[in-house]
One Martini backbone bead per residue (centre of mass of N, CA, C, O) as a GRO file, in nm:
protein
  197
    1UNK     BB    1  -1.631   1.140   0.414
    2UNK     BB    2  -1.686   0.950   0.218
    3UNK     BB    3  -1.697   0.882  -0.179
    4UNK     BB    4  -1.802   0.613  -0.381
    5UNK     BB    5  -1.673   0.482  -0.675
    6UNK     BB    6  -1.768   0.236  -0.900
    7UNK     BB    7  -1.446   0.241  -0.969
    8UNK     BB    8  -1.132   0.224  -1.008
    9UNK     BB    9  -0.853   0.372  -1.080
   10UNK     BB   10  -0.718   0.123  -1.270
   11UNK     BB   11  -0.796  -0.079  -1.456
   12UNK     BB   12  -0.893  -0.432  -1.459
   13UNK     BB   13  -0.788  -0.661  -1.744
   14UNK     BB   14  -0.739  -1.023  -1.672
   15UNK     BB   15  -0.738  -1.290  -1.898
   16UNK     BB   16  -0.496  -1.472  -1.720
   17UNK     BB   17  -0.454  -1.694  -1.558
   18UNK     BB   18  -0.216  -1.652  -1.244
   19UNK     BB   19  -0.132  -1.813  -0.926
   20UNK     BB   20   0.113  -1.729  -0.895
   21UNK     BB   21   0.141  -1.455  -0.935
   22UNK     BB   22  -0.099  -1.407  -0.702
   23UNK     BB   23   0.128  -1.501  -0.469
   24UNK     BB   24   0.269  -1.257  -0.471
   25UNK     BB   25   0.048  -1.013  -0.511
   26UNK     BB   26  -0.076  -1.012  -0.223
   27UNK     BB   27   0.104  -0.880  -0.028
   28UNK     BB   28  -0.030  -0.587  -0.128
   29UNK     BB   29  -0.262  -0.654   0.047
   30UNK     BB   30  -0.133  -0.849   0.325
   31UNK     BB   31   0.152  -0.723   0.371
   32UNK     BB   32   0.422  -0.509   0.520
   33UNK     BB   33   0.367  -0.336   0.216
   34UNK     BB   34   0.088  -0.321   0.219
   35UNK     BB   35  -0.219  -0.127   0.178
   36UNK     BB   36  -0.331  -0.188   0.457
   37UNK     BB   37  -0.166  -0.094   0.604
   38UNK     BB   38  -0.101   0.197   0.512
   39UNK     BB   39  -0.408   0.296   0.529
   40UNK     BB   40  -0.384   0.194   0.859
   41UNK     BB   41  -0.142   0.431   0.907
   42UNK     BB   42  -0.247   0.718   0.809
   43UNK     BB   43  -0.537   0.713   0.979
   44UNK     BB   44  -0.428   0.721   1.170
   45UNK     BB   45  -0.224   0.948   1.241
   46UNK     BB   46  -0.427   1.178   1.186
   47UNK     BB   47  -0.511   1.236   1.502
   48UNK     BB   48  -0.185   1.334   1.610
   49UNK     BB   49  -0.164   1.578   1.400
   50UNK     BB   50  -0.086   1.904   1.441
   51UNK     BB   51  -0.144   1.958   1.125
   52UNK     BB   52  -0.339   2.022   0.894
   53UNK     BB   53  -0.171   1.960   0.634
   54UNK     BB   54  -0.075   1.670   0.748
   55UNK     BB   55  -0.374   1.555   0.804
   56UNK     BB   56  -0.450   1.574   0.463
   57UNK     BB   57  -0.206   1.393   0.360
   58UNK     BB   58  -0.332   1.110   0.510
   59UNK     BB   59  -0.601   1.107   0.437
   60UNK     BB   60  -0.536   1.085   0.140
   61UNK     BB   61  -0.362   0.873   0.084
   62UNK     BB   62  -0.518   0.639   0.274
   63UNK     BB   63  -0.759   0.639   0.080
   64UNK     BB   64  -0.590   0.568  -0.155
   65UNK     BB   65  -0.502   0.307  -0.056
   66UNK     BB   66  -0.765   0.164  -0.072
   67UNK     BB   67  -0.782   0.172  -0.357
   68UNK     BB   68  -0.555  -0.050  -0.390
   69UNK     BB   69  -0.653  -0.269  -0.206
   70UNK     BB   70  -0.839  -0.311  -0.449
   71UNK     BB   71  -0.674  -0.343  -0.699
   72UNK     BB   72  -0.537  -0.589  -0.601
   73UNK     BB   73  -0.796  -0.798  -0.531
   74UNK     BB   74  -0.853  -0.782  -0.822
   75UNK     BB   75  -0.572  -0.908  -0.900
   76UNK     BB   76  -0.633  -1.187  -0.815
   77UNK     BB   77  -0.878  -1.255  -0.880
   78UNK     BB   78  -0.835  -1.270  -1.186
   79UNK     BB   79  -0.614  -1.481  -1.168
   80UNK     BB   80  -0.819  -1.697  -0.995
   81UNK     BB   81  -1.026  -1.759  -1.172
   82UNK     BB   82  -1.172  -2.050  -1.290
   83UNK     BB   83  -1.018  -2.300  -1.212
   84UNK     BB   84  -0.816  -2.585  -1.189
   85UNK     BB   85  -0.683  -2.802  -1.009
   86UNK     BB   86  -0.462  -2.833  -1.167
   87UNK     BB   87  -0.366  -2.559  -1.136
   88UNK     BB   88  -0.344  -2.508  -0.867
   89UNK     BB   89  -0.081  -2.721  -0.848
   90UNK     BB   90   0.121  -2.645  -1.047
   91UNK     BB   91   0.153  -2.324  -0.944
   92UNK     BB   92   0.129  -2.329  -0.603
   93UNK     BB   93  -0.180  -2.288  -0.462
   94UNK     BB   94  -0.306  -2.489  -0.274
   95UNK     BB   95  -0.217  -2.399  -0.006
   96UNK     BB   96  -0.417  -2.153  -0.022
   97UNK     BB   97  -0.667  -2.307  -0.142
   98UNK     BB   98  -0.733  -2.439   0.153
   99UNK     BB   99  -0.795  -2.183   0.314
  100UNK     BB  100  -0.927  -1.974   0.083
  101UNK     BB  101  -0.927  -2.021  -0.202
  102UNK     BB  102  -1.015  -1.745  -0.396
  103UNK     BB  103  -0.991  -1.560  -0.202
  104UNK     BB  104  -0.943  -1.269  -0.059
  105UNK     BB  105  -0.621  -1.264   0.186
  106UNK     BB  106  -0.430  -1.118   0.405
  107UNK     BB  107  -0.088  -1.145   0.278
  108UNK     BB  108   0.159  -1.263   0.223
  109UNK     BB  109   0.402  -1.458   0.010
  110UNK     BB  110   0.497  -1.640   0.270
  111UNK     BB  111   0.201  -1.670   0.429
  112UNK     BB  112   0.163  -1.441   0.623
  113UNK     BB  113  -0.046  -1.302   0.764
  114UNK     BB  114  -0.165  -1.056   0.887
  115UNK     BB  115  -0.027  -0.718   1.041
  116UNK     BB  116  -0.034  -0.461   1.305
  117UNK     BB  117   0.285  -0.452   1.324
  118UNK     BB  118   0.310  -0.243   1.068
  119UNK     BB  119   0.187  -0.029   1.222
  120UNK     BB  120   0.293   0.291   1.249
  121UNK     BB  121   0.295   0.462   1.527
  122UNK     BB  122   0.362   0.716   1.777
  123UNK     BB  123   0.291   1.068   1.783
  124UNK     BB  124   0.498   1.156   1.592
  125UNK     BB  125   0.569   1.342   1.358
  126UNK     BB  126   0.863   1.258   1.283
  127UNK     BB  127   0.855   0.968   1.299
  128UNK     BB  128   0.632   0.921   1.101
  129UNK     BB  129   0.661   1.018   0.863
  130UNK     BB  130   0.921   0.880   0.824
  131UNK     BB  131   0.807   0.622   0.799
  132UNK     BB  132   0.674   0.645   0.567
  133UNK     BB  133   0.870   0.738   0.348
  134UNK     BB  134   0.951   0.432   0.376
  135UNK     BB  135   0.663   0.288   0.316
  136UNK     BB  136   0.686   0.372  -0.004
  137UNK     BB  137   0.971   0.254  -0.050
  138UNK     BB  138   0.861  -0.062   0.022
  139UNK     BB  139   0.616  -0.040  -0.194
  140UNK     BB  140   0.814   0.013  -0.450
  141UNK     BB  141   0.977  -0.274  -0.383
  142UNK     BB  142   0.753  -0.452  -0.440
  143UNK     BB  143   0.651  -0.363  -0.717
  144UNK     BB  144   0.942  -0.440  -0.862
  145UNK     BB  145   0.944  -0.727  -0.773
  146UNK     BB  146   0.641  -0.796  -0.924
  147UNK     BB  147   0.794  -0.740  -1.217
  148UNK     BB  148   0.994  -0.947  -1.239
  149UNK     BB  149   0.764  -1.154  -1.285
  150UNK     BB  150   0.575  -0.988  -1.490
  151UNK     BB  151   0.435  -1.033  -1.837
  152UNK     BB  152   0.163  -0.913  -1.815
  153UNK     BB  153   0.002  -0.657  -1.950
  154UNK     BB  154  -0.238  -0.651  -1.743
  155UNK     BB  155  -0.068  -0.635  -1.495
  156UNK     BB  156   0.177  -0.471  -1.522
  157UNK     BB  157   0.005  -0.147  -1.554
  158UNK     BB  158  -0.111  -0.141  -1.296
  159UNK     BB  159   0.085  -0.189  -1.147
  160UNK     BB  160   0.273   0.083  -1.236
  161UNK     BB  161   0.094   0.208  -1.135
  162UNK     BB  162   0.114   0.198  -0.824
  163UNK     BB  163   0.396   0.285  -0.812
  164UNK     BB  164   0.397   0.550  -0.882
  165UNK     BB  165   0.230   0.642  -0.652
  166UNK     BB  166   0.430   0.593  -0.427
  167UNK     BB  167   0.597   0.814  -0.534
  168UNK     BB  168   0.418   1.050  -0.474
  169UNK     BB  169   0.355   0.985  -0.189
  170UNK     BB  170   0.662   1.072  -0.115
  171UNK     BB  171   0.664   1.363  -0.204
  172UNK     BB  172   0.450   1.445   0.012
  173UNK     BB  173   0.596   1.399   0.257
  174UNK     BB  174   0.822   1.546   0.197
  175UNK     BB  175   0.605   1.802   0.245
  176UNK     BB  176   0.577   1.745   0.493
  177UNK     BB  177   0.834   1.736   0.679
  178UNK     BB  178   0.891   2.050   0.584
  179UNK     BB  179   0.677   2.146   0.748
  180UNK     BB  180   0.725   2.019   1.041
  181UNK     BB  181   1.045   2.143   1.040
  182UNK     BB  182   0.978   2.445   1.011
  183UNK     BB  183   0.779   2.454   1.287
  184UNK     BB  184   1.013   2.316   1.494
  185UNK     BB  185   1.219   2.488   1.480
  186UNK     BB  186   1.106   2.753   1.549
  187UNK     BB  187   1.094   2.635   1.862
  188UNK     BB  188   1.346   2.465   1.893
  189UNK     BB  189   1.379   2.141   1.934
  190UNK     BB  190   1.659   2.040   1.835
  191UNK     BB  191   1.827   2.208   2.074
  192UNK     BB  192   1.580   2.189   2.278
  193UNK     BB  193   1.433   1.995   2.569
  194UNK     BB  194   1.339   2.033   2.871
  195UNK     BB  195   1.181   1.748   2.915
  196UNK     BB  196   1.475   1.596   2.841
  197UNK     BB  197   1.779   1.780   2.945
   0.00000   0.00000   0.00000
C-alpha cells in the first residue's frame, strides 16, 4: 500500500543539543496530541467509513501523520545526540535518560506513555470526522506551544512546517465533514431516525 522514500518530508539539522527541549517536543511524538495517536486514530477510523472520499481523506493523512512522527523523532533524536552526563542533569533530562536513555520513546511531556486511549475511533462518520478535526486543533495548538519554548531556527523551522500541516489536516477534515453531512441529510438523518425515536 505504501512505498517509502527514504528522506523527511521537511529536512531537520540540528546543529545544537537541547535535552530539555526535546523533552517538551516528544509529546508531539507520543503525547495525547501526537503524531502516533494521530496516525492510529486515522488509519483505524478508515475501516468503518462508509464513504469512498473521506476514506481516502483517513487514509492520506493517517500516512502523512506517520511521516510526521519520523520528523518529531528525528528532532528529539538530534536535540539529544552526543551528550555529556553535565548536560544531560543539567538540562533536566537526566529522568527520562534513567529509563531510555536517548532512545526516542512515545510518551508526553510530562511524562505519561503513550495511551491508546487517546486514539478515538467510534465508527461513527460524523463523531469520528468532529474528533478529528478537534485533533488537528489540538495538536496545532501543541506545536504552537512548543514554538513558545524554542528559540532554535534549526528546531523552529520544521516545527513550523508541521503545525502548517495540521492547519491543511483540518481544512481536509472540513471539506470531510460537508461531504458527510451533505450525504447524511440527504437521508433525513438528523430529522428523524427510526432506529432511535
Amino acid at each position: 500500500m505504501w512505498i517509502y522514500e527514504k528522506k523527511l518530508q521537511y529536512p531537520v539539522r540540528i546543529k545544537n543539543p537541547n535535552p530539555a527541549l526535546a523533552k517538551l517536543i516528544i509529546s508531539q511524538y507520543g503525547g495525547p496530541h501526537g503524531e502516533l495517536g494521530a496516525s492510529l486514530r486515522y488509519l483505524s477510523q478508515r475501516y468503518s467509513m462508509p464513504y469512498p472520499e473521506l476514506r481516502a481523506i483517513l487514509t492520506d493523512i493517517g500516512t502523512e501523520e506517520l511521516a510526521h512522527l519520523e520528523m518529531v523523532g528525528t528532532i528529539v533524536y538530534q536535540l539529544t545526540r552526543n551528550l555529556t552526563q553535565e548536560e544531560i542533569q543539567k538540562q533536566g533530562f537526566d529522568a527520562y535518560f534513567i529509563d531510555h536513555t536517548t532512545g526516542v520513546y512515545p510518551v508526553a511531556a510530562s511524562g505519561a506513555p503513550f495511551n491508546a486511549a487517546c486514539i478515538a475511533v467510534t465508527g461513527d462518520t460524523l463523531a469520528d470526522i468532529n474528533e478529528d478535526l478537534a485533533a488537528e486543533q489540538k495538536a496545532r495548538v501543541t506545536y504552537d506551544n512548543i514554538l513558545r519554548f524554542a528559540d532554535d531556527p534549526d528546531v523552529r523551522d520544521p516545527i513550523k512546517f508541521l503545525r502548517e500541516r495540521e492547519i491543511v489536516h483540518y481544512q481536509r477534515f472540513g471539506e470531510g465533514l460537508r461531504i458527510a453531512t451533505d450525504r447524511l441529510d440527504s437521508k433525513n438523518f438528523y430529522a428523524f431516525n427510526p432506529s432511535f425515536d
